[in-house]
Coordinates of C-alpha atoms in Angstrom, one line a residue:
M1324 CA 7.6 165.0 139.2
K1325 CA 4.8 162.6 140.1
R1326 CA 5.9 158.9 140.3
T1327 CA 3.9 155.7 140.2
L1328 CA 5.0 152.5 141.9
S1329 CA 6.1 150.0 139.2
F1330 CA 4.8 146.7 140.4
H1331 CA 3.8 145.3 137.0
P1332 CA 7.1 143.4 136.5
F1333 CA 6.4 141.3 139.7
L1334 CA 2.9 140.4 138.4
L1335 CA 4.3 139.6 134.9
A1336 CA 6.9 137.4 136.5
I1337 CA 4.3 135.1 138.0
F1338 CA 1.4 135.4 135.5
P1339 CA 2.8 132.8 133.0
I1340 CA 3.4 130.3 135.8
L1341 CA -0.1 130.7 137.2
F1342 CA -1.6 130.7 133.7
L1343 CA 0.1 127.5 132.8
Y1344 CA -1.1 125.8 136.0
S1345 CA -4.6 127.3 135.6
H1346 CA -4.9 126.3 131.9
N1347 CA -4.0 122.7 132.6
I1348 CA -5.4 122.4 136.1
R1349 CA -7.6 119.4 135.2
Q1350 CA -4.6 117.5 134.1
L1351 CA -2.3 118.8 136.8
S1352 CA -4.7 118.5 139.7
M1353 CA -2.4 116.0 141.6
I1354 CA 0.4 118.5 141.6
P1355 CA 0.0 120.5 144.8
F1356 CA -0.1 124.3 144.5
Y1357 CA 3.1 124.7 146.5
E1358 CA 4.9 123.3 143.5
V1359 CA 3.7 126.4 141.6
L1360 CA 5.1 128.6 144.3
I1361 CA 8.6 127.3 143.8
P1362 CA 9.2 128.7 140.3
A1363 CA 7.0 131.7 141.2
G1364 CA 9.3 132.5 144.1
I1365 CA 12.4 132.1 141.9
M1366 CA 11.0 134.5 139.3
L1367 CA 10.0 137.0 141.9
G1368 CA 13.5 136.9 143.4
F1369 CA 15.0 137.4 139.9
T1370 CA 12.7 140.3 139.2
A1371 CA 13.5 142.0 142.5
I1372 CA 17.3 141.7 141.9
A1373 CA 16.9 143.0 138.3
M1374 CA 14.8 145.9 139.4
M1375 CA 17.3 146.9 142.0
L1376 CA 20.3 146.7 139.7
L1377 CA 18.6 148.6 136.9
W1378 CA 17.3 151.2 139.4
L1379 CA 20.9 151.9 140.2
I1380 CA 22.1 151.9 136.6
F1381 CA 19.2 154.1 135.4
K1382 CA 20.0 156.7 138.1
K1383 CA 17.2 155.6 140.5
N1384 CA 14.5 155.7 137.8
S1385 CA 12.2 152.9 138.9
N1386 CA 9.7 153.5 136.0
K1387 CA 12.3 152.8 133.3
A1388 CA 13.8 149.9 135.2
G1389 CA 10.3 148.3 135.5
I1390 CA 9.6 148.7 131.8
V1391 CA 12.9 147.1 130.8
V1392 CA 12.4 144.2 133.2
S1393 CA 8.8 143.7 131.9
I1394 CA 10.1 143.6 128.3
F1395 CA 12.6 140.9 129.3
L1396 CA 9.9 138.9 131.1
V1397 CA 7.6 138.9 128.2
L1398 CA 10.3 137.8 125.9
F1399 CA 11.5 135.2 128.4
F1400 CA 8.1 133.5 128.8
S1401 CA 7.0 133.7 125.2
Y1402 CA 10.1 132.2 123.7
G1403 CA 9.2 128.5 123.8
R1404 CA 5.7 129.0 122.4
I1405 CA 7.0 131.1 119.5
Y1406 CA 9.8 128.6 118.8
E1407 CA 7.2 125.8 118.5
L1408 CA 5.4 127.8 115.9
I1409 CA 8.4 128.5 113.7
V1410 CA 10.7 125.5 114.3
G1411 CA 12.0 124.1 111.0
F1412 CA 10.5 127.0 109.0
R1413 CA 12.4 127.5 105.7
I1414 CA 12.9 130.3 103.2
G1415 CA 14.0 128.5 100.1
G1416 CA 16.5 126.0 101.3
F1417 CA 17.5 128.1 104.3
I1418 CA 16.2 127.0 107.7
I1419 CA 15.4 130.1 109.8
G1420 CA 13.2 128.3 112.3
G1421 CA 16.0 127.6 114.8
H1422 CA 17.2 128.7 118.2
R1423 CA 20.1 130.8 116.9
Y1424 CA 17.9 133.0 114.8
L1425 CA 15.1 133.3 117.3
L1426 CA 17.5 134.2 120.1
A1427 CA 19.1 136.8 117.9
L1428 CA 15.7 138.3 117.1
W1429 CA 14.7 138.3 120.8
L1430 CA 18.0 140.1 121.6
I1431 CA 17.4 142.7 119.0
I1432 CA 13.9 143.3 120.3
F1433 CA 15.2 143.6 123.8
I1434 CA 17.9 146.1 122.8
I1435 CA 15.5 148.2 120.8
G1436 CA 13.0 148.2 123.7
T1437 CA 15.6 149.1 126.2
F1438 CA 17.0 151.9 123.9
F1439 CA 13.7 153.6 123.4
T1440 CA 12.9 153.3 127.1
L1441 CA 16.1 155.0 128.1
R1442 CA 15.7 157.7 125.5
A1443 CA 12.2 158.5 126.6
K1444 CA 12.0 162.1 127.8
I1445 CA 8.3 162.2 128.8
N1446 CA 6.8 161.4 132.2
L1447 CA 6.0 157.7 132.2
H1448 CA 3.4 158.0 134.9
S1449 CA 0.4 157.2 132.5
L1450 CA 2.2 154.3 130.9
I1451 CA 3.2 152.7 134.2
S1452 CA -0.4 153.0 135.5
I1453 CA -1.7 151.3 132.3
L1454 CA 0.9 148.5 132.7
N1455 CA 0.0 148.0 136.3
V1456 CA -3.7 147.7 135.5
I1457 CA -3.0 145.3 132.7
A1458 CA -0.8 143.2 134.9
V1459 CA -3.5 143.1 137.7
I1460 CA -6.2 142.1 135.2
L1461 CA -4.0 139.3 133.8
I1462 CA -3.1 137.9 137.1
L1463 CA -6.8 137.8 138.2
F1464 CA -7.9 135.4 135.5
P1465 CA -5.7 132.4 136.5
L1466 CA -6.2 133.1 140.2
I1467 CA -9.9 133.1 139.9
N1468 CA -9.9 130.0 137.8
I1469 CA -7.7 128.2 140.3
G1470 CA -9.8 129.3 143.2
I1471 CA -13.0 128.2 141.6
Y1472 CA -11.6 124.8 140.7
K1473 CA -10.1 124.2 144.1
F1474 CA -13.4 125.2 145.7
R1475 CA -15.4 122.9 143.5
T1476 CA -13.1 119.9 144.1
R1477 CA -12.4 120.5 147.8
D1478 CA -14.2 117.3 148.9
I1479 CA -12.9 115.0 146.2
Q1480 CA -10.0 113.7 148.3
Q1481 CA -12.7 111.9 150.4
D1482 CA -15.0 111.0 147.5
I1483 CA -13.0 108.9 145.1
G1484 CA -16.0 107.3 143.3
T1485 CA -19.4 105.8 144.0
A1486 CA -18.7 102.2 143.1
P1487 CA -19.7 99.6 145.8
Q1488 CA -16.8 99.0 148.2
E1489 CA -15.5 95.5 148.9
E1490 CA -15.4 94.4 152.5
E1491 CA -11.9 95.0 153.9
A1492 CA -9.8 92.2 155.4
T1493 CA -8.5 92.7 158.9
A1494 CA -5.7 90.1 159.5
I1495 CA -3.0 88.2 157.8
T1496 CA -3.9 84.5 157.2
D1497 CA -1.6 81.7 158.2
H1498 CA 0.7 81.3 155.2
G1499 CA 3.9 81.9 157.0
E1500 CA 6.0 85.1 156.3
P1501 CA 4.1 87.1 153.7
P1502 CA 5.9 87.9 150.4
D1503 CA 7.0 91.3 149.1
I1504 CA 4.7 92.4 146.3
Y1505 CA 6.2 94.4 143.4
Y1506 CA 3.9 96.2 141.0
I1507 CA 6.0 97.5 138.2
I1508 CA 4.2 99.5 135.5
L1509 CA 6.0 99.9 132.2
D1510 CA 4.2 102.7 130.5
G1511 CA 3.0 101.8 127.0
Y1512 CA 4.7 98.3 126.9
A1513 CA 2.9 96.5 124.0
G1514 CA 1.9 92.9 124.1
S1515 CA 3.6 90.3 121.8
V1516 CA 0.5 90.2 119.6
S1517 CA 0.8 93.9 118.9
L1518 CA 4.6 93.9 118.5
E1519 CA 4.4 91.1 115.9
E1520 CA 1.5 92.7 114.0
F1521 CA 2.6 96.3 113.9
Y1522 CA 6.3 96.3 114.5
D1523 CA 7.3 93.0 112.8
Y1524 CA 9.1 92.2 116.1
D1525 CA 9.2 88.8 117.8
N1526 CA 9.7 89.4 121.6
H1527 CA 10.2 85.7 122.3
E1528 CA 13.7 86.0 123.7
F1529 CA 12.6 88.3 126.5
L1530 CA 9.4 86.3 127.1
D1531 CA 11.4 83.1 127.2
F1532 CA 13.6 84.7 129.8
L1533 CA 10.6 85.5 131.9
T1534 CA 9.1 82.0 131.7
G1535 CA 12.5 80.5 132.4
K1536 CA 12.6 82.5 135.6
G1537 CA 9.2 81.2 136.6
F1538 CA 6.9 83.9 135.3
F1539 CA 3.5 83.4 133.7
V1540 CA 3.1 85.6 130.7
A1541 CA -0.5 86.3 129.8
S1542 CA -0.1 86.2 126.1
K1543 CA -3.6 87.6 125.2
S1544 CA -3.8 90.2 127.9
R1545 CA -5.3 93.6 127.0
C1546 CA -5.6 96.8 129.0
N1547 CA -9.0 97.7 130.4
Y1548 CA -8.6 101.4 129.5
P1549 CA -6.4 103.2 127.0
W1550 CA -5.2 106.0 129.2
S1551 CA -2.8 105.6 132.1
Y1552 CA -4.9 107.4 134.6
L1553 CA -8.0 105.3 133.9
S1554 CA -6.0 102.1 133.6
L1555 CA -4.2 102.6 136.9
A1556 CA -7.4 103.9 138.7
S1557 CA -9.0 100.6 137.6
S1558 CA -6.2 98.1 138.4
L1559 CA -5.3 99.7 141.8
N1560 CA -8.9 99.7 142.8
M1561 CA -9.7 96.2 141.3
E1562 CA -12.8 97.6 139.6
Y1563 CA -14.1 99.1 136.4
V1564 CA -14.5 102.9 136.4
G1565 CA -17.6 103.3 134.3
F1566 CA -19.2 105.1 137.2
L1567 CA -17.0 108.1 136.3
S1568 CA -19.3 108.8 133.4
E1569 CA -21.9 109.9 135.9
D1570 CA -19.6 111.2 138.7
A1571 CA -17.4 113.4 136.5
G1572 CA -19.7 113.8 133.5
I1573 CA -19.5 112.1 130.1
D1574 CA -18.2 115.3 128.5
S1575 CA -15.7 116.2 131.2
D1576 CA -12.0 115.9 130.8
D1577 CA -11.3 116.7 134.5
R1578 CA -9.1 114.0 135.8
T1579 CA -9.3 114.8 139.5
L1580 CA -11.4 111.7 140.4
P1581 CA -9.3 109.0 138.7
Y1582 CA -6.1 110.8 139.9
N1583 CA -7.3 110.6 143.5
M1584 CA -8.4 107.0 143.0
I1585 CA -4.7 106.3 142.1
T1586 CA -3.5 108.0 145.2
N1587 CA -6.0 106.6 147.7
N1588 CA -6.5 103.2 146.2
K1589 CA -7.9 99.9 147.5
V1590 CA -4.8 97.9 146.9
W1591 CA -2.7 100.1 149.2
K1592 CA -5.5 100.2 151.8
F1593 CA -5.8 96.5 151.9
L1594 CA -2.1 95.8 152.1
D1595 CA -1.7 98.5 154.8
S1596 CA -4.3 96.6 156.8
M1597 CA -2.1 93.5 156.3
G1598 CA 0.9 95.2 157.9
Y1599 CA 2.8 95.9 154.7
K1600 CA 5.1 98.9 154.2
F1601 CA 4.2 100.9 151.1
I1602 CA 7.3 101.8 149.2
H1603 CA 6.6 104.2 146.3
F1604 CA 9.1 105.1 143.6
N1605 CA 8.6 108.8 142.9
S1606 CA 10.2 108.6 139.4
S1607 CA 7.5 108.7 136.8
G1608 CA 7.5 112.5 136.4
W1609 CA 3.7 112.2 135.9
G1610 CA 1.5 113.8 138.5
P1611 CA -0.6 110.9 139.9
T1612 CA 2.3 108.5 140.3
D1613 CA 5.3 110.8 140.7
K1614 CA 4.6 110.7 144.4
N1615 CA 2.0 109.3 146.9
I1616 CA 1.3 110.9 150.2
N1617 CA 0.3 107.5 151.6
A1618 CA 3.7 105.9 151.1
D1619 CA 5.7 104.8 154.1
I1620 CA 8.9 105.2 152.1
S1621 CA 9.2 107.4 149.0
I1622 CA 12.2 106.9 146.7
R1623 CA 12.8 109.9 144.5
A1624 CA 15.1 110.4 141.5
N1625 CA 14.7 114.2 141.2
R1626 CA 12.0 116.8 141.7
F1627 CA 11.1 117.4 138.0
N1628 CA 7.5 116.8 137.2
E1629 CA 5.3 117.4 134.2
F1630 CA 4.5 121.0 135.4
Y1631 CA 8.1 122.0 135.6
I1632 CA 8.8 120.4 132.3
S1633 CA 6.0 122.2 130.5
L1634 CA 7.0 125.5 132.1
I1635 CA 10.6 125.2 131.0
Q1636 CA 9.6 124.3 127.5
T1637 CA 7.7 127.6 127.2
T1638 CA 10.6 129.8 128.2
M1639 CA 14.0 131.0 127.0
L1640 CA 15.4 127.9 128.8
K1641 CA 14.1 125.8 125.9
P1642 CA 17.5 125.8 124.1
L1643 CA 18.8 124.1 127.3
E1644 CA 16.0 121.5 127.2
K1645 CA 18.4 118.7 126.4
Y1646 CA 20.5 119.4 129.5
I1647 CA 17.7 120.3 131.9
I1648 CA 14.7 118.2 131.0
T1649 CA 16.0 115.3 128.9
D1650 CA 18.8 114.5 131.4
T1651 CA 16.3 114.4 134.3
G1652 CA 14.0 112.1 132.3
I1653 CA 16.9 109.8 131.7
Q1654 CA 17.8 109.9 135.3
K1655 CA 14.3 108.9 136.4
V1656 CA 14.3 105.8 134.2
L1657 CA 17.8 104.6 135.1
Y1658 CA 17.3 105.4 138.8
S1659 CA 14.2 103.2 139.0
F1660 CA 15.9 100.2 137.4
S1661 CA 19.0 100.6 139.5
N1662 CA 17.2 100.8 142.9
L1663 CA 14.1 98.5 142.6
G1664 CA 16.4 95.5 143.2
R1665 CA 17.6 96.9 146.5
V1666 CA 14.4 97.5 148.4
N1667 CA 14.3 93.9 149.5
Q1668 CA 16.9 94.8 152.1
I1669 CA 14.2 96.7 154.0
D1670 CA 12.8 94.6 156.9
G1671 CA 9.2 93.4 156.9
P1672 CA 6.6 92.7 154.2
K1673 CA 6.6 95.4 151.5
Y1674 CA 4.4 96.6 148.7
I1675 CA 6.6 98.3 146.1
F1676 CA 4.9 100.4 143.4
A1677 CA 7.0 101.8 140.5
H1678 CA 5.5 103.5 137.4
I1679 CA 8.4 103.8 134.9
M1680 CA 7.8 106.1 131.9
T1681 CA 9.2 103.7 129.3
P1682 CA 9.1 102.3 126.6
H1683 CA 6.5 105.1 126.3
P1684 CA 8.0 108.3 124.7
P1685 CA 10.1 110.3 125.3
F1686 CA 12.7 108.2 123.5
F1687 CA 16.1 108.4 125.0
F1688 CA 17.8 105.0 124.5
D1689 CA 18.9 102.9 121.6
A1690 CA 18.6 99.1 121.7
D1691 CA 22.0 98.8 123.4
G1692 CA 21.2 101.4 126.1
G1693 CA 23.2 104.2 124.5
L1694 CA 21.7 107.7 124.4
I1695 CA 20.3 108.5 120.9
P1696 CA 21.9 111.8 119.6
E1697 CA 18.5 113.4 119.0
A1698 CA 17.0 112.5 122.4
E1699 CA 14.4 115.1 123.5
Y1700 CA 11.5 115.2 125.8
K1701 CA 8.5 114.6 123.5
L1702 CA 5.8 112.5 125.1
S1703 CA 3.6 112.1 122.0
A1704 CA 6.2 110.8 119.5
Y1705 CA 4.5 107.3 119.2
W1706 CA 4.6 107.2 115.4
D1707 CA 8.4 106.7 115.4
R1708 CA 8.2 102.9 115.6
G1709 CA 12.0 102.4 115.2
K1710 CA 12.8 104.4 118.3
Y1711 CA 9.9 102.8 120.3
L1712 CA 11.2 99.3 119.5
D1713 CA 14.8 100.2 120.3
Q1714 CA 13.7 101.6 123.7
L1715 CA 11.6 98.5 124.4
I1716 CA 14.6 96.2 123.6
F1717 CA 16.7 98.3 126.0
V1718 CA 14.0 98.0 128.7
N1719 CA 14.0 94.2 128.3
S1720 CA 17.7 94.1 129.1
K1721 CA 17.2 96.3 132.2
L1722 CA 14.3 94.1 133.3
E1723 CA 16.4 91.0 133.1
T1724 CA 19.0 92.4 135.4
L1725 CA 16.4 93.7 137.8
I1726 CA 14.5 90.4 138.0
E1727 CA 17.8 88.6 138.8
E1728 CA 18.5 91.1 141.6
I1729 CA 15.0 90.8 143.1
L1730 CA 14.9 87.1 143.0
S1731 CA 18.4 86.5 144.3
G1732 CA 18.1 89.1 147.1
S1733 CA 14.7 88.1 148.5
K1734 CA 14.5 85.9 151.6
V1735 CA 10.9 85.0 150.8
P1736 CA 9.9 84.3 147.2
P1737 CA 8.3 87.6 146.2
V1738 CA 5.2 88.4 144.1
I1739 CA 6.2 90.3 141.0
I1740 CA 3.8 91.9 138.5
I1741 CA 5.3 93.5 135.4
Q1742 CA 2.5 95.2 133.4
G1743 CA 1.9 97.7 130.7
D1744 CA -0.8 100.2 131.6
H1745 CA -1.8 100.4 127.9
G1746 CA -0.4 99.3 124.6
A1747 CA 1.6 101.2 121.9
R1748 CA 0.0 103.9 119.7
S1749 CA 2.0 104.3 116.6
T1750 CA -1.2 104.4 114.5
L1751 CA -3.1 107.0 116.5
G1752 CA -1.2 110.2 115.9
D1753 CA -0.5 113.1 118.2
P1754 CA -3.2 113.5 120.9
H1755 CA -1.9 116.9 121.9
G1756 CA -2.4 118.4 118.5
D1757 CA -5.5 120.2 117.1
R1758 CA -8.4 117.9 117.5
E1759 CA -9.7 118.9 114.0
D1760 CA -6.4 117.9 112.4
P1761 CA -6.8 114.8 110.2
A1762 CA -3.6 113.5 111.6
N1763 CA -5.2 113.2 115.0
I1764 CA -8.6 111.8 113.9
G1765 CA -7.6 108.4 115.2
W1766 CA -7.8 109.6 118.8
Q1767 CA -11.4 110.5 118.3
Y1768 CA -12.5 107.8 115.9
P1769 CA -10.0 105.0 116.0
T1770 CA -10.1 102.2 113.5
A1771 CA -10.2 98.5 114.5
S1772 CA -6.4 98.2 113.9
M1773 CA -5.7 101.2 116.1
L1774 CA -7.7 99.7 118.9
W1775 CA -5.9 96.4 118.4
E1776 CA -2.5 98.0 118.7
S1777 CA -3.2 100.2 121.6
T1778 CA -4.9 97.6 123.9
F1779 CA -2.5 94.6 123.9
I1780 CA -0.1 94.8 126.8
L1781 CA 2.7 92.9 128.5
N1782 CA 1.3 91.3 131.6
A1783 CA 3.7 88.9 133.4
Y1784 CA 3.3 87.4 136.9
Y1785 CA 5.8 85.8 139.3
L1786 CA 3.4 84.0 141.8
P1787 CA 5.1 81.3 143.8
D1788 CA 2.5 78.5 144.2
G1789 CA -0.2 80.5 142.4
Y1790 CA 0.1 79.8 138.7
S1791 CA -2.8 77.4 138.4
F1792 CA -5.2 80.4 138.8
L1793 CA -3.7 82.4 136.0
Y1794 CA -5.0 82.5 132.4
D1795 CA -3.8 84.0 129.1
S1796 CA -6.4 86.8 128.8
I1797 CA -6.3 88.1 132.4
S1798 CA -6.5 91.9 132.4
P1799 CA -5.2 94.4 135.0
V1800 CA -8.6 94.8 136.7
N1801 CA -8.3 91.2 138.0
T1802 CA -4.6 91.3 139.0
F1803 CA -5.0 92.1 142.7
R1804 CA -8.3 90.3 143.0
L1805 CA -6.4 87.1 142.1
I1806 CA -3.4 87.9 144.2
F1807 CA -5.4 88.7 147.3
N1808 CA -7.4 85.5 146.9
I1809 CA -4.3 83.4 146.6
Y1810 CA -2.1 84.9 149.3
F1811 CA -4.7 86.4 151.8
D1812 CA -7.6 83.9 151.5
Q1813 CA -9.9 86.6 150.2
D1814 CA -13.0 85.8 148.1
Y1815 CA -12.9 88.4 145.3
E1816 CA -15.0 87.4 142.3
L1817 CA -12.9 87.6 139.1
L1818 CA -14.5 90.1 136.7
E1819 CA -15.1 89.7 133.0
D1820 CA -12.0 90.9 131.1
I1821 CA -13.2 93.9 129.1
S1822 CA -11.4 96.5 127.1
Y1823 CA -12.9 100.0 126.9
Y1824 CA -11.9 102.9 124.6
S1825 CA -12.7 106.5 125.3
P1826 CA -11.7 109.5 123.2
Y1827 CA -8.9 111.7 124.4
W1828 CA -11.2 114.7 124.8
Q1829 CA -14.0 112.7 126.3
P1830 CA -12.2 110.2 128.6
Y1831 CA -15.4 109.1 130.4
N1832 CA -17.3 108.3 127.2
F1833 CA -16.6 104.6 127.2
Y1834 CA -17.0 102.1 124.4
D1835 CA -16.6 98.4 124.8
V1836 CA -14.0 97.3 122.2
T1837 CA -13.3 93.8 123.6
E1838 CA -14.7 92.0 120.6
I1839 CA -13.1 94.1 117.9
K1840 CA -11.0 91.7 115.8
D1841 CA -11.2 93.0 112.3
Y1842 CA -7.8 94.5 112.0
A1843 CA -5.4 94.9 109.1
K1844 CA -1.6 94.7 109.3
Q1845 CA -0.1 98.1 109.2
P1846 CA 2.6 99.2 106.7

């Protein structure tokens, strides 16, 4: 009897992984390809073991073993996507859109598929050949897309933008022992103006704590850009990034250029030339700041990044999401707060960068720091103002402890910047939904009040002997221009503080929204 090699299960084991990476490659470009190889290797190993066991069980019939394994793989990788389509679905008052029912259905489908495969009396040569061809065609699409993208962007690591470069400094000036510099980014931390206007919350207790410790709080500070990757590319390079409209294209949503500007930024280069050690907290879970190859010391909570999270959420591991993904997200937040206060024990001047994904969703903590029962890893749940506010209050308490630790443990008074990369977004909706959905129209055509809420940020500075240069409306683009002028006798010109908005699907189509003031208090 003629037999055909059944290799389709091995291709189907890696196709969903490659497809996910390929489909989101413009957003995941900072995640190296070897991160894709880890889950691919795990699935290939699982497939090989399953094939061998079923080959023995099915009396050395590799064709039937391959079909059963492929059925399982299709069910395994499609589960999360189907679940998102049916979750909460009701028939009358009966909820059938839940894990228990979908898992039961998947089990039934698998049993039926296995039963008919085992009962098949015909030669499966033609079916196996068809499955092999389909698997090859499927795997080619993401591989070609990844290859083309990597080829087109092969030189971007060296080309991080065409804006004029400032002259680099070459020596530390005579100010005695240089201070450690902490740059702590709290993702989505809203300014007091926005908190009062949209959340009916007065943040004065925390702000009073900061000023009592010697911080200057820029009460009218607004972000320069509404998206983390644009905001950080701007602040870490001390310049506006309007040139990306030309370099990347005004209709492009490819984030490779700003991602690389975050990694190979001017602030790090300058401080490296000043003899600083670069300490990077690999704890955001977000590609551009989850790690930095330029860091002298990397401090990591765990290996989970946005690619692994997205992959798990599409598979049959989704019912375990709370224990796999949510717990790792909680660990990243707590790990950062627990360890930032200890790095001052490292000898020499240090530049410490930490991007902490909070009070930005996902929402894990109540106001007292307890885990909320319904905690889950949803990055876009901005509209839940109660949970956002509770998490912000919890963050305040962790920051108070952290600041005490940094100040009490530092031999030389440090420089500390605590900054939101953008404001809150409860009025904008879900950016990851259908762009034609009226609930998401705010991301494309925001109202004045939406812009008002999403641009005001917390921006606080601890600058020993440098407070006279600070002002209420200072924005992130001027943060390190000012610090380098004060502590390294540089002569950076302070730029005009401007806020730009760009639509989620056209991130380089910038609009100046600095003067928008016609806002209405939200319900």
